[in-house]
mmCIF file of C-alpha atoms in Angstrom:
data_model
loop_
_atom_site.group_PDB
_atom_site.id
_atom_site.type_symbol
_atom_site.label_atom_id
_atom_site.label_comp_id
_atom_site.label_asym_id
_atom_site.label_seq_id
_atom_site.Cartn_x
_atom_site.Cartn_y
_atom_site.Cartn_z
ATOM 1 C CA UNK A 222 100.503 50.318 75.926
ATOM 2 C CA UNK A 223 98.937 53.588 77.595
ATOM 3 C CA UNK A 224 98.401 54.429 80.864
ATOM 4 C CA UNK A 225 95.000 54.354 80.023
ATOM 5 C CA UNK A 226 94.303 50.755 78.959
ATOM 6 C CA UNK A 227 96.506 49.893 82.087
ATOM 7 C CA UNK A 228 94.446 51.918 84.207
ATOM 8 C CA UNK A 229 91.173 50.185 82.815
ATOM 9 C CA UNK A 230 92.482 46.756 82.898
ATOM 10 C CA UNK A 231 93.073 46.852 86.576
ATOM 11 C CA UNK A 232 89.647 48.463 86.787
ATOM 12 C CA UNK A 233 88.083 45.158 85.342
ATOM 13 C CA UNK A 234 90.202 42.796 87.336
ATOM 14 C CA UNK A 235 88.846 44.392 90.165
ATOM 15 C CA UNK A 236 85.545 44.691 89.418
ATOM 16 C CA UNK A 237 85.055 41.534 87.808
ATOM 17 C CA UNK A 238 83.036 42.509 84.836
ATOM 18 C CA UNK A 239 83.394 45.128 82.301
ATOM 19 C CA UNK A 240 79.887 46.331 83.128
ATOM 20 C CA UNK A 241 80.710 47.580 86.465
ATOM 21 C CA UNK A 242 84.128 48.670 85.713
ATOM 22 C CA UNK A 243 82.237 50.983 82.597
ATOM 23 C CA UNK A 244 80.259 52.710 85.401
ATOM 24 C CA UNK A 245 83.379 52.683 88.024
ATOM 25 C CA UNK A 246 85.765 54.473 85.142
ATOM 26 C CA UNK A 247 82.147 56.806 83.616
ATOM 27 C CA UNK A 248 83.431 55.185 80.529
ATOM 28 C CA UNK A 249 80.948 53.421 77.654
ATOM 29 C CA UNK A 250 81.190 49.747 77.358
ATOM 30 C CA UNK A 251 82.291 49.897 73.702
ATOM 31 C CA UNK A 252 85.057 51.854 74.920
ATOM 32 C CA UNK A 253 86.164 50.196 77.369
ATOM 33 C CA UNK A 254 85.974 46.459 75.012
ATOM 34 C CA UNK A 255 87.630 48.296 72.255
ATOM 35 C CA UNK A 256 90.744 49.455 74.287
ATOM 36 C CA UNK A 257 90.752 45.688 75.398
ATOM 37 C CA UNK A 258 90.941 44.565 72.442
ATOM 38 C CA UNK A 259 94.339 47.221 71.539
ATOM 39 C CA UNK A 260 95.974 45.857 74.610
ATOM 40 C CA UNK A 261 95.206 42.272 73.525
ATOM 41 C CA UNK A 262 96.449 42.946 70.409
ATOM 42 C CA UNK A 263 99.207 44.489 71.220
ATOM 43 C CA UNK A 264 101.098 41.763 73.627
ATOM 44 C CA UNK A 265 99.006 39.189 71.033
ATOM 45 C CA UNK A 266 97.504 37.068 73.912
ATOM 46 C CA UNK A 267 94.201 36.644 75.662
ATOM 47 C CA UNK A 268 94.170 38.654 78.855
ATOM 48 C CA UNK A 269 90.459 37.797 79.869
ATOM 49 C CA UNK A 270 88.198 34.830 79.639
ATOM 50 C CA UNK A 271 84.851 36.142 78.957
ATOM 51 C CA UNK A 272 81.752 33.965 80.346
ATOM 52 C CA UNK A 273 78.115 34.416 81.333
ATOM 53 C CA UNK A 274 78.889 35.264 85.079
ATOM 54 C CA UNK A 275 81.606 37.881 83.483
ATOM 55 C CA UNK A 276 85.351 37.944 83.439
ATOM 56 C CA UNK A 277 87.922 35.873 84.505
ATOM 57 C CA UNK A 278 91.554 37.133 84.035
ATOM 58 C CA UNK A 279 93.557 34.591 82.541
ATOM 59 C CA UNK A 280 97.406 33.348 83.500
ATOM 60 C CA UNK A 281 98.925 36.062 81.157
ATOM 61 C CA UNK A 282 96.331 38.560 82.658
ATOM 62 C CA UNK A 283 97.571 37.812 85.966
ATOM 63 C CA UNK A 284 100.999 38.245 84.981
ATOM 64 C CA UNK A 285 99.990 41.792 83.982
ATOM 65 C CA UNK A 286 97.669 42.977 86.651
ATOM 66 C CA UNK A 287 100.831 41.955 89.200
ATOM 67 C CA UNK A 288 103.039 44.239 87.547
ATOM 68 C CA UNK A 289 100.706 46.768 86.610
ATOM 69 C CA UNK A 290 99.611 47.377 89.998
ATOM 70 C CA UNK A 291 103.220 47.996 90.824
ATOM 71 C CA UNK A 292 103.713 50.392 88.325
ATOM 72 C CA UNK A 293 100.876 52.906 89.528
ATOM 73 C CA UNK A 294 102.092 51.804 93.342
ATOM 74 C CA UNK A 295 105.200 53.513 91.887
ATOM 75 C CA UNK A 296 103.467 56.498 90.111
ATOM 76 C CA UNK A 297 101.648 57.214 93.506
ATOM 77 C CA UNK A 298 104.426 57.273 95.475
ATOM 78 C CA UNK A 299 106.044 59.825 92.358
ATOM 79 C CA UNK A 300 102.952 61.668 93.012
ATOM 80 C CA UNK A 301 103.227 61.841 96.879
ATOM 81 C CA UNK A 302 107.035 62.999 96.655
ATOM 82 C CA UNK A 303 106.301 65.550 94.097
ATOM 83 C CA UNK A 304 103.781 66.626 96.382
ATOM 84 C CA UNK A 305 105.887 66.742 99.256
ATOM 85 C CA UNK A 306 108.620 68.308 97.805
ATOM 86 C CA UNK A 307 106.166 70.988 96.640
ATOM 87 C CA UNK A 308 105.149 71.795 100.034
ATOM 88 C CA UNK A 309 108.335 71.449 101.466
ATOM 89 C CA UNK A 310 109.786 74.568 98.691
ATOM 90 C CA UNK A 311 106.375 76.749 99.497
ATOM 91 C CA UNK A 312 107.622 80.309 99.190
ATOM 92 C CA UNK A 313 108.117 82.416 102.373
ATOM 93 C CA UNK A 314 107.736 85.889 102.956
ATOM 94 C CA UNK A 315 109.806 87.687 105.881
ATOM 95 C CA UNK A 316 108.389 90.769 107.100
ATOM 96 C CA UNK A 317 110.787 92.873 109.398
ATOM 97 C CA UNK A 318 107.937 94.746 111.750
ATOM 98 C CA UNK A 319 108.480 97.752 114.157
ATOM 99 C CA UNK A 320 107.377 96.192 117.702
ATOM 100 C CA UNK A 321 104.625 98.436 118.450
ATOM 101 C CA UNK A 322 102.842 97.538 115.152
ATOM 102 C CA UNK A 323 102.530 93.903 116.128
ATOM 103 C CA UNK A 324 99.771 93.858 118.059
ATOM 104 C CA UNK A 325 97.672 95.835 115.815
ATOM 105 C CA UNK A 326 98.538 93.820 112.567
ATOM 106 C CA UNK A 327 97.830 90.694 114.224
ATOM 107 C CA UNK A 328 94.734 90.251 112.407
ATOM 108 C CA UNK A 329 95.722 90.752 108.826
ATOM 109 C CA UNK A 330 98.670 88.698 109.277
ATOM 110 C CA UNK A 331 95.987 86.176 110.243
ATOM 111 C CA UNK A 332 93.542 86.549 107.468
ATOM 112 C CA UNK A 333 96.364 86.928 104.787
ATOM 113 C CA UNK A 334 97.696 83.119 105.604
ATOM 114 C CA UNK A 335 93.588 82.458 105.809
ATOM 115 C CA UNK A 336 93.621 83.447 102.351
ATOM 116 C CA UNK A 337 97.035 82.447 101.095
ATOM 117 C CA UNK A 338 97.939 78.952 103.157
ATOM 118 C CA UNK A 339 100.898 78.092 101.281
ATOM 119 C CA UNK A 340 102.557 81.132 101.709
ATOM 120 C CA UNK A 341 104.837 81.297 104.900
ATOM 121 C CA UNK A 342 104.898 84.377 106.688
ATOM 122 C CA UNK A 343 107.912 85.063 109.288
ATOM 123 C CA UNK A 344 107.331 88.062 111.455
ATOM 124 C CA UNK A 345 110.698 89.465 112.660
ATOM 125 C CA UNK A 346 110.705 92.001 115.702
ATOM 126 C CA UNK A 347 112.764 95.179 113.714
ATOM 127 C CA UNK A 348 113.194 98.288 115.020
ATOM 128 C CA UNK A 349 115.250 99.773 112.030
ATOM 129 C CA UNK A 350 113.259 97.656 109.549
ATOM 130 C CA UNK A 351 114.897 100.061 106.658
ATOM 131 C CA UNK A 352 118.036 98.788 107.414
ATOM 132 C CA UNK A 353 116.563 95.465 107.443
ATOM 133 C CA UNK A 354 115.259 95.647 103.992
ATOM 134 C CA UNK A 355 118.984 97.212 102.558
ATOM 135 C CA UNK A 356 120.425 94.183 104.032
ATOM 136 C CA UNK A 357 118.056 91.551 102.079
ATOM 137 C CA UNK A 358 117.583 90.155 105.663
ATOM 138 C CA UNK A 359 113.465 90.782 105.529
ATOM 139 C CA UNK A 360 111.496 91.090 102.206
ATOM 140 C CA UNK A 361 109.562 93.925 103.347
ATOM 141 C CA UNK A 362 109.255 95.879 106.398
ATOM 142 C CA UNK A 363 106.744 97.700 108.555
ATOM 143 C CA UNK A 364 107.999 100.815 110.248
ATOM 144 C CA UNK A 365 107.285 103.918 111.949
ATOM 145 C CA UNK A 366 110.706 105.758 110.620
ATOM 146 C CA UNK A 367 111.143 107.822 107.179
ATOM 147 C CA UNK A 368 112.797 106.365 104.273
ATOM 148 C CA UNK A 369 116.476 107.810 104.430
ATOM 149 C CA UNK A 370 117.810 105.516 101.631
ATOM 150 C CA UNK A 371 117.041 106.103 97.772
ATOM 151 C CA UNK A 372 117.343 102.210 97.334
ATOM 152 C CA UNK A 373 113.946 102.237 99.204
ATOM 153 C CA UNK A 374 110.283 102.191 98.059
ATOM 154 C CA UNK A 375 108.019 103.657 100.443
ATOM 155 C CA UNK A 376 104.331 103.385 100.929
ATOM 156 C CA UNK A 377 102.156 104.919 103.266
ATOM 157 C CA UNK A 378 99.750 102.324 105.233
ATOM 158 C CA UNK A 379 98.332 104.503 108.607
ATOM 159 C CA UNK A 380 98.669 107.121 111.289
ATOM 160 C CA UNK A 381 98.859 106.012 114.424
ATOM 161 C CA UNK A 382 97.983 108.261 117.300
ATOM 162 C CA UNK A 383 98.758 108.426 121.334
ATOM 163 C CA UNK A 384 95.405 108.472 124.078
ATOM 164 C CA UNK A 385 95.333 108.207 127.068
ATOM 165 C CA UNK A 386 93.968 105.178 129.320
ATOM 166 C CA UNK A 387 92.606 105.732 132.761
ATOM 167 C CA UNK A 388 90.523 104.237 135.417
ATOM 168 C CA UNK A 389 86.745 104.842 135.606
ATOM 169 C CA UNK A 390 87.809 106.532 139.272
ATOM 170 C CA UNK A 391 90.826 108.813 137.772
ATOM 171 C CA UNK A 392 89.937 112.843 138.319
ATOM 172 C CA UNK A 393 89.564 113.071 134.131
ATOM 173 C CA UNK A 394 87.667 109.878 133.830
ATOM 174 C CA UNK A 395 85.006 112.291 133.007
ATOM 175 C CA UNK A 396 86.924 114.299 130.441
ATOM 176 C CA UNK A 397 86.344 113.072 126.734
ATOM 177 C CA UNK A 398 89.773 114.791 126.116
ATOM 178 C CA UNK A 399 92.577 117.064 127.417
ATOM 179 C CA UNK A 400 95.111 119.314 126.020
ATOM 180 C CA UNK A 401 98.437 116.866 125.613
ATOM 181 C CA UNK A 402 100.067 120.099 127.675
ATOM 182 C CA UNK A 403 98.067 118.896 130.922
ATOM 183 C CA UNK A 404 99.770 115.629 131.031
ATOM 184 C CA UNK A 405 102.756 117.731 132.667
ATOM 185 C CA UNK A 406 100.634 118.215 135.841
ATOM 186 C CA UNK A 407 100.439 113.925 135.810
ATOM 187 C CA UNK A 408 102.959 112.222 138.225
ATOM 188 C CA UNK A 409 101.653 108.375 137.277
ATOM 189 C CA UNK A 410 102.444 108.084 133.486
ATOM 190 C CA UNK A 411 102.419 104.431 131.901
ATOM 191 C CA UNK A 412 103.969 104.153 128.306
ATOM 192 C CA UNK A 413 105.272 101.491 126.303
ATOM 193 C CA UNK A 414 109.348 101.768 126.067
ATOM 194 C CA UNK A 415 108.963 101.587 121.771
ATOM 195 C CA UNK A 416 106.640 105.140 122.026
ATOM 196 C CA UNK A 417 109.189 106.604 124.868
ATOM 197 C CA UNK A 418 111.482 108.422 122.287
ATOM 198 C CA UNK A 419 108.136 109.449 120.095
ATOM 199 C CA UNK A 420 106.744 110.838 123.785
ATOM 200 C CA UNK A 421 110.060 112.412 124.687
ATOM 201 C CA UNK A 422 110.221 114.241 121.515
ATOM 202 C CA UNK A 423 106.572 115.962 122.036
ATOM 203 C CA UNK A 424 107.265 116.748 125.221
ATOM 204 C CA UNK A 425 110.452 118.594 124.841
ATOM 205 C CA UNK A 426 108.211 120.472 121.694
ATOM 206 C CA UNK A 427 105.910 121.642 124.820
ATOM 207 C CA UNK A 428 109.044 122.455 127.101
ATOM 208 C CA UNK A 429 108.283 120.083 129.294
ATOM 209 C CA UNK A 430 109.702 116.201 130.714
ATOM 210 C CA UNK A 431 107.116 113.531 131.127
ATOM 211 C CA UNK A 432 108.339 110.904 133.833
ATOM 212 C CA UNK A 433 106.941 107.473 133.948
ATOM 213 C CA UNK A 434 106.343 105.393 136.386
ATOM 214 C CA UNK A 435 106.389 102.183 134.670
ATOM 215 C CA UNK A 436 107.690 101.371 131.278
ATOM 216 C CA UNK A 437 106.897 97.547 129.914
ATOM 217 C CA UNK A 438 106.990 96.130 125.594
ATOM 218 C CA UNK A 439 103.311 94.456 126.648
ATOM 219 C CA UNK A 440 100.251 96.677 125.855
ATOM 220 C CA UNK A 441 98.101 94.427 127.995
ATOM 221 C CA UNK A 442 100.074 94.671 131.388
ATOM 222 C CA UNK A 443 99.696 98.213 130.936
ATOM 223 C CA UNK A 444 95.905 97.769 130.613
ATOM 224 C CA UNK A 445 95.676 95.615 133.261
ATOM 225 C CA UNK A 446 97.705 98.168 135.715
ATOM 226 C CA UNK A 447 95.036 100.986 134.781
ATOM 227 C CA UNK A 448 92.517 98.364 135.013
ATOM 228 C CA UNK A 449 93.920 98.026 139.211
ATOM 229 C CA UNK A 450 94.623 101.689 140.005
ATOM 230 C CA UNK A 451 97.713 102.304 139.145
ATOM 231 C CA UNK A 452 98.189 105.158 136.795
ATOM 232 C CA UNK A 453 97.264 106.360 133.372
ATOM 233 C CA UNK A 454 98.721 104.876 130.489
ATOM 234 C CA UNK A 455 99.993 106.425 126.542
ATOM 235 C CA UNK A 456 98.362 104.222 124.221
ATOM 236 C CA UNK A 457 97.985 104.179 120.667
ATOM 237 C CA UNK A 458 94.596 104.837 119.933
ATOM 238 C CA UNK A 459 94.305 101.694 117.649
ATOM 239 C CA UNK A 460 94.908 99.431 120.013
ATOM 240 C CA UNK A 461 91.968 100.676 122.168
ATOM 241 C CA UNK A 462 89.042 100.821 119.396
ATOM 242 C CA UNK A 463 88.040 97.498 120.533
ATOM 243 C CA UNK A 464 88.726 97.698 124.448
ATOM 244 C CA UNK A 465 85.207 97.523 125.958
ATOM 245 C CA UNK A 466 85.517 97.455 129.823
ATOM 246 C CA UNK A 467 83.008 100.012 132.467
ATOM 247 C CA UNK A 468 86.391 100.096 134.320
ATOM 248 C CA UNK A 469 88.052 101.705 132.255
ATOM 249 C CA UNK A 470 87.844 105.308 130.166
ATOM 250 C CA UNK A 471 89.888 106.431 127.034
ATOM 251 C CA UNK A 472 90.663 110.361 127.244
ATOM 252 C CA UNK A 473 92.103 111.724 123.469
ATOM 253 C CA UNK A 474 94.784 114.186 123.792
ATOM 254 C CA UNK A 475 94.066 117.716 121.793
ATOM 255 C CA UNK A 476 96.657 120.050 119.920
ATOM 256 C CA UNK A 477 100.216 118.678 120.123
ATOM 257 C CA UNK A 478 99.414 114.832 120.163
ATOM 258 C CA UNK A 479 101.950 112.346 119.717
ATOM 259 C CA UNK A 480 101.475 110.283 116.581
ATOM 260 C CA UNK A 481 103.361 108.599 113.969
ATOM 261 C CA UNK A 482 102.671 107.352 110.465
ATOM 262 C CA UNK A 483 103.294 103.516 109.882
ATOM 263 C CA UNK A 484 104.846 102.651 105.966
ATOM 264 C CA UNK A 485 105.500 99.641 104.484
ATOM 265 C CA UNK A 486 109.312 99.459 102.975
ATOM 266 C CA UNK A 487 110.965 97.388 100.065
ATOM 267 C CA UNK A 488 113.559 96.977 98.430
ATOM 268 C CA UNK A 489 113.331 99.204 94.847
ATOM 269 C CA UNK A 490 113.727 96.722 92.207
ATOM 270 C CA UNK A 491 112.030 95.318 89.319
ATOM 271 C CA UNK A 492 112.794 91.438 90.297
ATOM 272 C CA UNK A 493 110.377 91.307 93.514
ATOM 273 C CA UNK A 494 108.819 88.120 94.321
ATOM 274 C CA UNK A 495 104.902 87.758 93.275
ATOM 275 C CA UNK A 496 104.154 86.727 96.454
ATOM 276 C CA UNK A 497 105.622 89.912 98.022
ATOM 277 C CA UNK A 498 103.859 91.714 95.571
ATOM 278 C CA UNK A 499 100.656 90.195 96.663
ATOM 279 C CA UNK A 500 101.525 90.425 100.534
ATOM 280 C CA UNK A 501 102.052 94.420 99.326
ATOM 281 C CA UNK A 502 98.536 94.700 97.799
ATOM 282 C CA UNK A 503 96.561 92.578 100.364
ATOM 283 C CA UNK A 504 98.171 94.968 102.913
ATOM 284 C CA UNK A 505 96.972 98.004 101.597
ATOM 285 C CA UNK A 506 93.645 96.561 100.761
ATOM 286 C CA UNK A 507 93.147 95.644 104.284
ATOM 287 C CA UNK A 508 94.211 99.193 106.312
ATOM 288 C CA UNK A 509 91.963 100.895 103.307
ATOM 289 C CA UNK A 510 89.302 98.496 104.591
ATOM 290 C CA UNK A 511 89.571 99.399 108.208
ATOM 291 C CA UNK A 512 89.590 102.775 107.593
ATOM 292 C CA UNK A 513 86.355 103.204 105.649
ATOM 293 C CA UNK A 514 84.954 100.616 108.523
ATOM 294 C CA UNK A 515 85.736 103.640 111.131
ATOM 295 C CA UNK A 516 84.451 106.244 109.117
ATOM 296 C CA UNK A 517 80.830 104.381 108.916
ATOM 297 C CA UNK A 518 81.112 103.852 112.738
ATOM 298 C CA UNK A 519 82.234 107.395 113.529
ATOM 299 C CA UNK A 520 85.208 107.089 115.069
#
């Protein structure tokens, strides 16, 4: 017997007539009495009584819808652990990304599991994501640091580069931009602590020391403090291409400005994962994207 003719049997013991069951299974009728007939045949017995009104399954029928049901009661349930099992072994991809990235990235980590449900991603805070990658503890990593190790593939994804947030009241809030020199003369610096050693270095380029005031990991207190008065803030300029407040004004910093350039890293070998290789592609893809987007809107 074949799953088939099991499959259409039940079909006309529920149904009640091999007429509906034809149109139920999009089957022809001669089909459908013909693989009857096999199954009949085959366990030599009548399984239907055929009248005027339509079928009526007989004793031995009976016998054989009971245990047929059970069998595809059993397939389905091989089916739904299959299934589950499936989901359950989904691949995952670990990225190991420099803190001050995360914000920014947010929303192609977002449309990449849009596009790609069933793959995992798990976003892991790493400063020294190189290190990360050596280790095999992330897949691939997103970092503001050269590649020191030969063992590492590098590719270049973005610059990112420092303005500077003020209030609509500040002295330069009419300035469109400054030399990065003038922010000695500034006694009310904001930064983020990830961009402090970045901001250190430029400064001791210029011979001079910038003291802050405040240092904080979150982006958007350090809005919000501008926002109230209380200083100007160093802020990569990505994260403020979509700030639209009359409170606030964004000054860019000439000559000697702080910036950094962002690379994904992986490991150098032949037996990467597809979906890493994907995640890799899709990445790319996606800054190239953004970047011709602020070329046709001039910034």
């Amino acid at each position: 017997m074949e799953l088939r003719q099991l499959e259409y049997f039940i079909q006309i013991c529920k149904s009640g007539s091999f007429t509906k069951a034809k149109e139920e299974l999009g089957v022809t009728q001669p089909t459908l009495s013909q693989q009857m007939r096999v199954l009949e045949d085959e366990y030599n017995i009548q399984l239907f009584d055929r009248g005027s009104r339509g079928v009526e399954v007989t004793e031995a029928g009976k016998i054989l819808l009971n245990k047929g049901n059970a069998i595809m009661n059993l397939l389905e349930e091989a089916r739904n652990e299959i299934n589950g099992r499936n989901k359950k072994s989904r691949e995952t991809i670990s990225i190991g990304c420099c803190p001050t990235e995360l914000e920014y990235l947010a929303p192609y980590f977002m449309r990449f599991h849009q596009k790609y449900p069933n793959i995992l991603l798990k976003i892991i805070d790493a400063e020294d994501a190189e290190n990360k990658v050596l280790e095999q503890e992330v897949d691939i990593g997103i970092t503001a640091y050269p590649v020191s190790n030969a063992s590492v593939n590098s590719t270049y994804l973005y610059r990112q580069e420092m303005a500077l947030l003020i209030h609509s009241e500040h002295p330069l809030a009419d300035k469109s931009s400054i030399p990065f020199r003038s922010l000695k003369q500034m006694n009310s610096i904001m930064f983020r602590e990830q961009n402090k050693s970045l901001i250190d270095m430029y400064c001791f380029s210029c011979g001079f020391t910038l003291k802050s005031i405040i240092e904080t990991s979150s982006t958007s207190v350090l809005i919000h403090w501008v926002r109230h008065g209380l200083g100007a803030a160093l802020i990569p300029t990505s994260l403020l291409e979509n700030l639209w407040d009359d409170s606030l004004r964004i000054v860019k910093l000439e000559g000697h400005t702080p910036y950094w350039e962002i690379s994904l890293v992986y490991l150098n070998s032949v037996t990467m994962r597809s979906t890493a290789r994907v995640f890799i592609q899709e990445m790319n893809s996606y800054v190239r994207e953004v970047e011709v987007n602020l070329s046709c809107s001039g910034n």
